[in-house]
Coordinates of C-alpha atoms in Angstrom, one line a residue:
M1 CA -83.4 15.4 2.8
S2 CA -80.3 13.2 3.7
T3 CA -81.0 9.7 2.9
I4 CA -82.6 7.4 5.9
I5 CA -81.8 3.7 6.3
P6 CA -85.0 2.3 7.5
E7 CA -85.3 -0.2 9.9
T8 CA -87.2 -2.4 7.9
L9 CA -84.5 -2.5 5.4
D10 CA -83.7 -6.5 4.2
L11 CA -80.4 -7.1 5.0
S12 CA -79.8 -10.9 5.1
D13 CA -77.4 -10.4 1.6
Y14 CA -75.2 -8.2 4.0
L15 CA -75.0 -10.7 7.2
E16 CA -72.3 -13.1 6.1
D17 CA -68.8 -12.2 5.8
R18 CA -67.3 -13.8 2.5
H19 CA -65.8 -17.3 2.2
E20 CA -61.7 -16.9 4.4
G21 CA -60.4 -18.1 1.4
E22 CA -61.0 -14.9 -0.2
H23 CA -58.6 -13.5 2.4
V24 CA -55.4 -16.0 1.7
R25 CA -53.2 -14.2 -0.6
P26 CA -49.2 -14.2 -1.2
A27 CA -47.3 -11.0 0.6
S28 CA -46.4 -10.3 -3.0
Y29 CA -50.0 -9.2 -3.4
F30 CA -48.8 -6.2 -0.4
R31 CA -46.5 -5.0 -2.8
D32 CA -47.3 -2.0 -3.9
Q33 CA -49.5 -1.0 -0.5
V34 CA -45.9 -1.3 1.2
K35 CA -43.7 0.8 -1.3
H36 CA -47.1 3.3 -0.6
F37 CA -46.2 3.4 2.9
F38 CA -42.9 4.6 3.1
H39 CA -42.4 6.3 0.2
G40 CA -46.2 7.5 -1.1
G41 CA -47.0 9.5 2.0
G42 CA -49.2 5.9 3.2
N43 CA -47.7 6.6 6.7
T44 CA -49.6 10.1 7.3
E45 CA -53.0 9.5 5.4
G46 CA -56.5 9.4 6.8
A47 CA -58.7 12.0 7.4
L48 CA -58.1 15.0 9.9
L49 CA -60.0 16.3 13.0
P50 CA -61.5 19.8 13.1
W51 CA -58.8 21.7 14.9
A52 CA -55.7 22.7 13.5
K53 CA -53.4 22.0 16.6
T54 CA -54.2 18.0 16.3
H55 CA -53.3 17.8 12.2
E56 CA -50.0 17.1 12.4
T57 CA -50.2 14.2 15.4
I58 CA -53.5 12.2 14.8
R59 CA -55.0 10.9 12.1
L60 CA -58.3 9.0 11.0
R61 CA -57.0 6.1 9.1
A62 CA -59.3 3.8 6.9
G63 CA -59.6 0.8 8.3
E64 CA -59.4 1.5 11.8
V65 CA -61.9 2.0 14.8
S66 CA -61.6 4.8 17.3
L67 CA -63.3 4.9 20.8
W68 CA -64.3 7.9 21.8
H69 CA -65.7 7.0 25.7
G70 CA -66.8 9.4 28.4
E71 CA -69.3 9.8 31.4
N72 CA -72.8 11.1 31.1
Y73 CA -73.1 14.7 29.6
S74 CA -69.4 14.6 28.7
G75 CA -69.7 16.0 25.7
K76 CA -68.9 13.4 23.9
T77 CA -72.2 12.6 21.5
T78 CA -72.3 16.2 20.6
L79 CA -68.2 16.6 20.2
T80 CA -68.7 13.2 17.6
S81 CA -71.2 15.3 15.9
H82 CA -68.6 18.1 15.4
V83 CA -65.9 15.9 14.3
A84 CA -68.3 14.2 11.2
V85 CA -69.3 18.1 10.8
H86 CA -66.2 18.6 9.7
L87 CA -65.3 15.3 8.0
I88 CA -68.6 16.0 5.1
A89 CA -67.2 19.6 4.5
S90 CA -63.7 17.9 4.0
G91 CA -65.3 15.2 1.4
W92 CA -65.9 12.1 3.4
K93 CA -68.9 10.2 3.4
V94 CA -70.2 9.3 6.5
L95 CA -73.3 7.2 8.0
V96 CA -74.8 8.3 11.4
I97 CA -76.1 5.4 14.2
S98 CA -76.8 7.1 16.9
L99 CA -79.3 4.6 18.8
E100 CA -80.5 6.7 21.7
M101 CA -81.6 10.2 19.5
P102 CA -84.1 10.4 17.2
P103 CA -82.7 10.9 13.2
R104 CA -84.3 15.3 13.7
T105 CA -82.6 15.6 16.8
T106 CA -79.5 14.1 15.5
L107 CA -79.7 16.1 12.0
G108 CA -80.8 19.2 14.2
K109 CA -77.2 19.5 16.0
M110 CA -75.6 18.4 13.0
N111 CA -77.7 21.9 11.3
R112 CA -75.9 23.8 13.5
Q113 CA -72.3 22.9 13.8
T114 CA -72.8 23.5 10.1
I115 CA -74.4 26.8 9.7
G116 CA -72.4 27.7 13.2
V117 CA -75.8 29.7 14.4
H118 CA -78.3 28.3 17.8
Q119 CA -81.6 28.5 15.4
P120 CA -81.2 28.1 11.6
S121 CA -83.3 29.6 8.9
I122 CA -85.8 27.9 7.2
E123 CA -83.6 28.5 3.9
G124 CA -80.7 27.6 6.4
V125 CA -82.2 24.4 7.4
D126 CA -83.6 23.6 4.0
T127 CA -79.6 24.3 2.6
F128 CA -77.7 22.0 5.2
H129 CA -80.2 19.2 3.8
D130 CA -79.3 20.1 0.0
W131 CA -75.2 20.1 1.3
T132 CA -76.0 16.9 2.9
D133 CA -77.3 14.8 0.0
G134 CA -74.5 12.0 -1.0
K135 CA -72.6 13.1 1.9
L136 CA -74.8 11.9 4.5
W137 CA -76.7 8.9 6.1
V138 CA -79.0 8.4 9.0
Y139 CA -79.8 4.9 10.2
D140 CA -83.3 4.9 11.4
R141 CA -83.8 3.6 14.7
R142 CA -83.8 4.1 18.2
G143 CA -83.3 1.7 20.8
S144 CA -81.2 -1.7 21.0
V145 CA -80.3 -3.5 18.3
Q146 CA -78.4 -6.6 17.7
W147 CA -74.9 -6.0 16.8
D148 CA -74.8 -8.3 13.7
K149 CA -77.5 -6.4 12.3
I150 CA -75.3 -3.1 12.6
I151 CA -72.8 -4.8 11.2
A152 CA -75.0 -5.6 8.2
V153 CA -76.2 -1.9 8.1
I154 CA -72.4 -0.7 8.2
R155 CA -71.7 -3.6 4.8
Y156 CA -75.3 -2.0 3.2
A157 CA -74.4 1.3 3.3
Q158 CA -70.5 0.8 2.4
D159 CA -71.6 -1.1 -0.5
K160 CA -74.1 1.1 -1.9
F161 CA -73.6 4.8 -0.9
G162 CA -70.0 4.3 -0.5
I163 CA -69.5 5.4 2.8
Q164 CA -66.4 6.3 4.9
H165 CA -67.1 6.5 8.0
V166 CA -69.7 5.8 10.5
F167 CA -70.6 6.6 14.1
V168 CA -71.9 4.2 16.1
D169 CA -73.7 5.8 19.2
N170 CA -73.4 4.1 21.5
L171 CA -72.2 0.7 22.0
M172 CA -73.9 -0.6 25.0
K173 CA -77.1 -0.5 22.8
C174 CA -75.6 -2.8 20.9
V175 CA -75.4 -6.0 23.8
R176 CA -77.7 -7.2 26.0
G177 CA -76.2 -5.1 29.0
E178 CA -73.3 -3.7 30.9
D179 CA -71.9 -7.7 32.1
D180 CA -72.0 -9.1 28.8
Y181 CA -68.5 -9.0 28.2
N182 CA -68.5 -11.9 25.2
G183 CA -70.8 -9.8 24.1
Q184 CA -68.9 -6.9 23.7
K185 CA -65.8 -8.6 22.6
D186 CA -67.7 -9.8 19.3
F187 CA -69.0 -6.6 19.0
V188 CA -66.0 -4.5 18.6
N189 CA -64.3 -7.8 17.3
A190 CA -66.7 -7.7 14.5
L191 CA -66.2 -4.1 13.8
C192 CA -62.7 -3.8 14.0
T193 CA -63.6 -6.8 11.4
V194 CA -65.9 -4.7 8.9
A195 CA -63.4 -1.7 9.2
Q196 CA -60.8 -3.7 7.1
D197 CA -63.0 -5.4 4.8
T198 CA -64.5 -2.4 3.8
N199 CA -61.7 0.1 4.6
I200 CA -64.2 2.7 6.6
H201 CA -63.5 4.6 9.7
A202 CA -65.7 3.3 12.5
H203 CA -66.0 5.6 15.5
L204 CA -68.1 3.9 18.5
I205 CA -69.6 6.3 21.5
H206 CA -69.1 4.5 24.5
H207 CA -69.3 5.1 28.5
T208 CA -66.5 5.3 30.9
K209 CA -67.4 3.6 34.4
K210 CA -68.7 5.9 37.1
P211 CA -65.5 8.0 38.2
A212 CA -64.1 8.3 41.6
H213 CA -65.2 11.7 42.8
G214 CA -62.7 14.4 41.9
A215 CA -61.6 11.9 39.0
G216 CA -59.2 13.8 35.9
V217 CA -59.3 12.7 31.9
P218 CA -60.4 9.3 31.6
G219 CA -57.8 6.6 29.7
R220 CA -58.6 3.6 27.7
Y221 CA -58.9 1.3 30.1
D222 CA -61.2 3.6 32.2
A223 CA -64.3 2.3 29.0
K224 CA -66.9 0.4 30.9
G225 CA -67.1 -3.1 30.5
S226 CA -64.8 -5.5 29.4
G227 CA -61.4 -4.6 29.1
S228 CA -61.2 -6.5 25.4
I229 CA -62.6 -3.0 23.8
S230 CA -59.6 -0.6 24.8
D231 CA -57.6 -4.0 23.4
Q232 CA -59.4 -4.0 20.2
V233 CA -59.2 -0.9 19.0
D234 CA -56.8 1.3 17.1
N235 CA -57.6 4.7 18.5
A236 CA -59.3 5.7 22.0
F237 CA -60.1 8.6 22.9
G238 CA -61.2 9.9 26.0
V239 CA -63.3 12.9 26.9
W240 CA -63.2 15.3 29.7
R241 CA -65.7 17.9 30.6
N242 CA -64.7 20.6 32.6
R243 CA -67.9 21.1 35.5
N244 CA -66.4 23.9 37.4
D245 CA -68.9 26.7 37.2
N246 CA -66.8 28.9 38.1
K247 CA -63.5 28.1 36.0
A248 CA -61.1 30.5 34.6
M249 CA -61.3 32.0 31.1
A250 CA -58.6 30.3 30.1
E251 CA -59.3 26.8 31.6
P252 CA -60.7 25.0 28.7
D253 CA -64.9 23.4 29.0
C254 CA -63.4 19.9 27.5
V255 CA -60.0 17.9 27.2
V256 CA -59.7 14.8 24.8
N257 CA -56.9 12.0 25.8
C258 CA -55.7 10.5 23.0
D259 CA -54.1 7.5 25.2
K260 CA -53.8 4.7 21.8
Q261 CA -53.2 5.5 18.5
R262 CA -51.8 1.8 17.1
H263 CA -50.4 3.1 14.1
G264 CA -49.8 7.1 15.0
E265 CA -46.4 8.1 16.7
W266 CA -48.2 10.4 19.4
D267 CA -50.2 10.1 22.3
G268 CA -51.1 13.1 24.3
K269 CA -53.9 15.2 26.1
F270 CA -55.4 19.0 23.6
S271 CA -58.0 20.9 25.3
L272 CA -61.2 22.3 23.3
W273 CA -63.1 25.7 23.9
F274 CA -67.3 24.9 23.7
D275 CA -69.6 27.6 22.1
Q276 CA -73.3 26.4 23.5
A277 CA -74.4 28.8 20.2
S278 CA -73.0 26.5 17.3
Q279 CA -72.3 23.9 19.6
R280 CA -68.9 23.7 18.4
Y281 CA -65.7 23.3 20.2
S282 CA -63.2 25.0 19.3
E283 CA -59.1 24.6 20.1
G284 CA -59.0 28.3 21.5
Q285 CA -60.7 31.0 23.5
T286 CA -62.0 32.8 20.0
F287 CA -65.3 30.9 18.2
Q288 CA -65.4 30.9 14.8
R289 CA -68.7 30.6 14.0
S290 CA -69.2 31.1 10.0
S291 CA -70.4 28.5 8.4
Y292 CA -68.5 25.3 6.6
I293 CA -70.9 25.6 3.8
R294 CA -70.3 29.4 2.9
Q295 CA -66.5 28.4 3.7
L296 CA -66.3 25.5 0.8
R297 CA -68.1 27.6 -1.6
A298 CA -65.6 30.6 -0.9
A299 CA -62.5 28.5 -1.2

């Protein structure tokens, strides 16, 4: 089964950052990195989202933090779960820190999204967990957790397992409250630092402010709490759910607003359609429910 990181784990060695003197280097130290950026494809590197229409415009780069925010029941947890499954299928190692749901619920959703059916068989569940060995780790904790412990868990998982993407659901479980602006600022700052230090990509799930009646797709300044949250992250994705019960087939179920991509050259919105059976989002009205595992085996 997927490796579970217990909440009782001793993380004392990972609570402290390196000595700051280790970060001071001559500019020439970065010569090869700059060459790679300009002449080795470094400006187009990073993981891809599940939808082909975003592949030329959006990258999830190492050393960055992405904010995924939306109102309650906007589908942001399900959407980011689909992103995580796609990353695993693409060869990336993933850590999930879901502080609102028990692991069985989190992994059940990911099982559906991987296999492509609403009720996987016993054999399908076994296949999923065999497939995720060495690819997916879960932090076994629900409820509020001090943000410094979350940072230590990330450092531990990167050091021990080589994780490359981490999903933290959600920000408010790591601070004292909605009005703890300093705590929010400090946590996001620490998350950005650990992403840069360990070369991972951190995905932070968060709520938006209570929307006004008829409000549209949220932007980065609609994130609940401190304005420093959207200021500090590298990428911001606002998730909007179409709640129109009488919507036409051509209308999307979801719109994602990428209105910040610090190291990219594009921002804008893209539409998605939701398939209840597989819990996946499609870039069009036609759904592909084939198993990620079967696709890989056929490749």
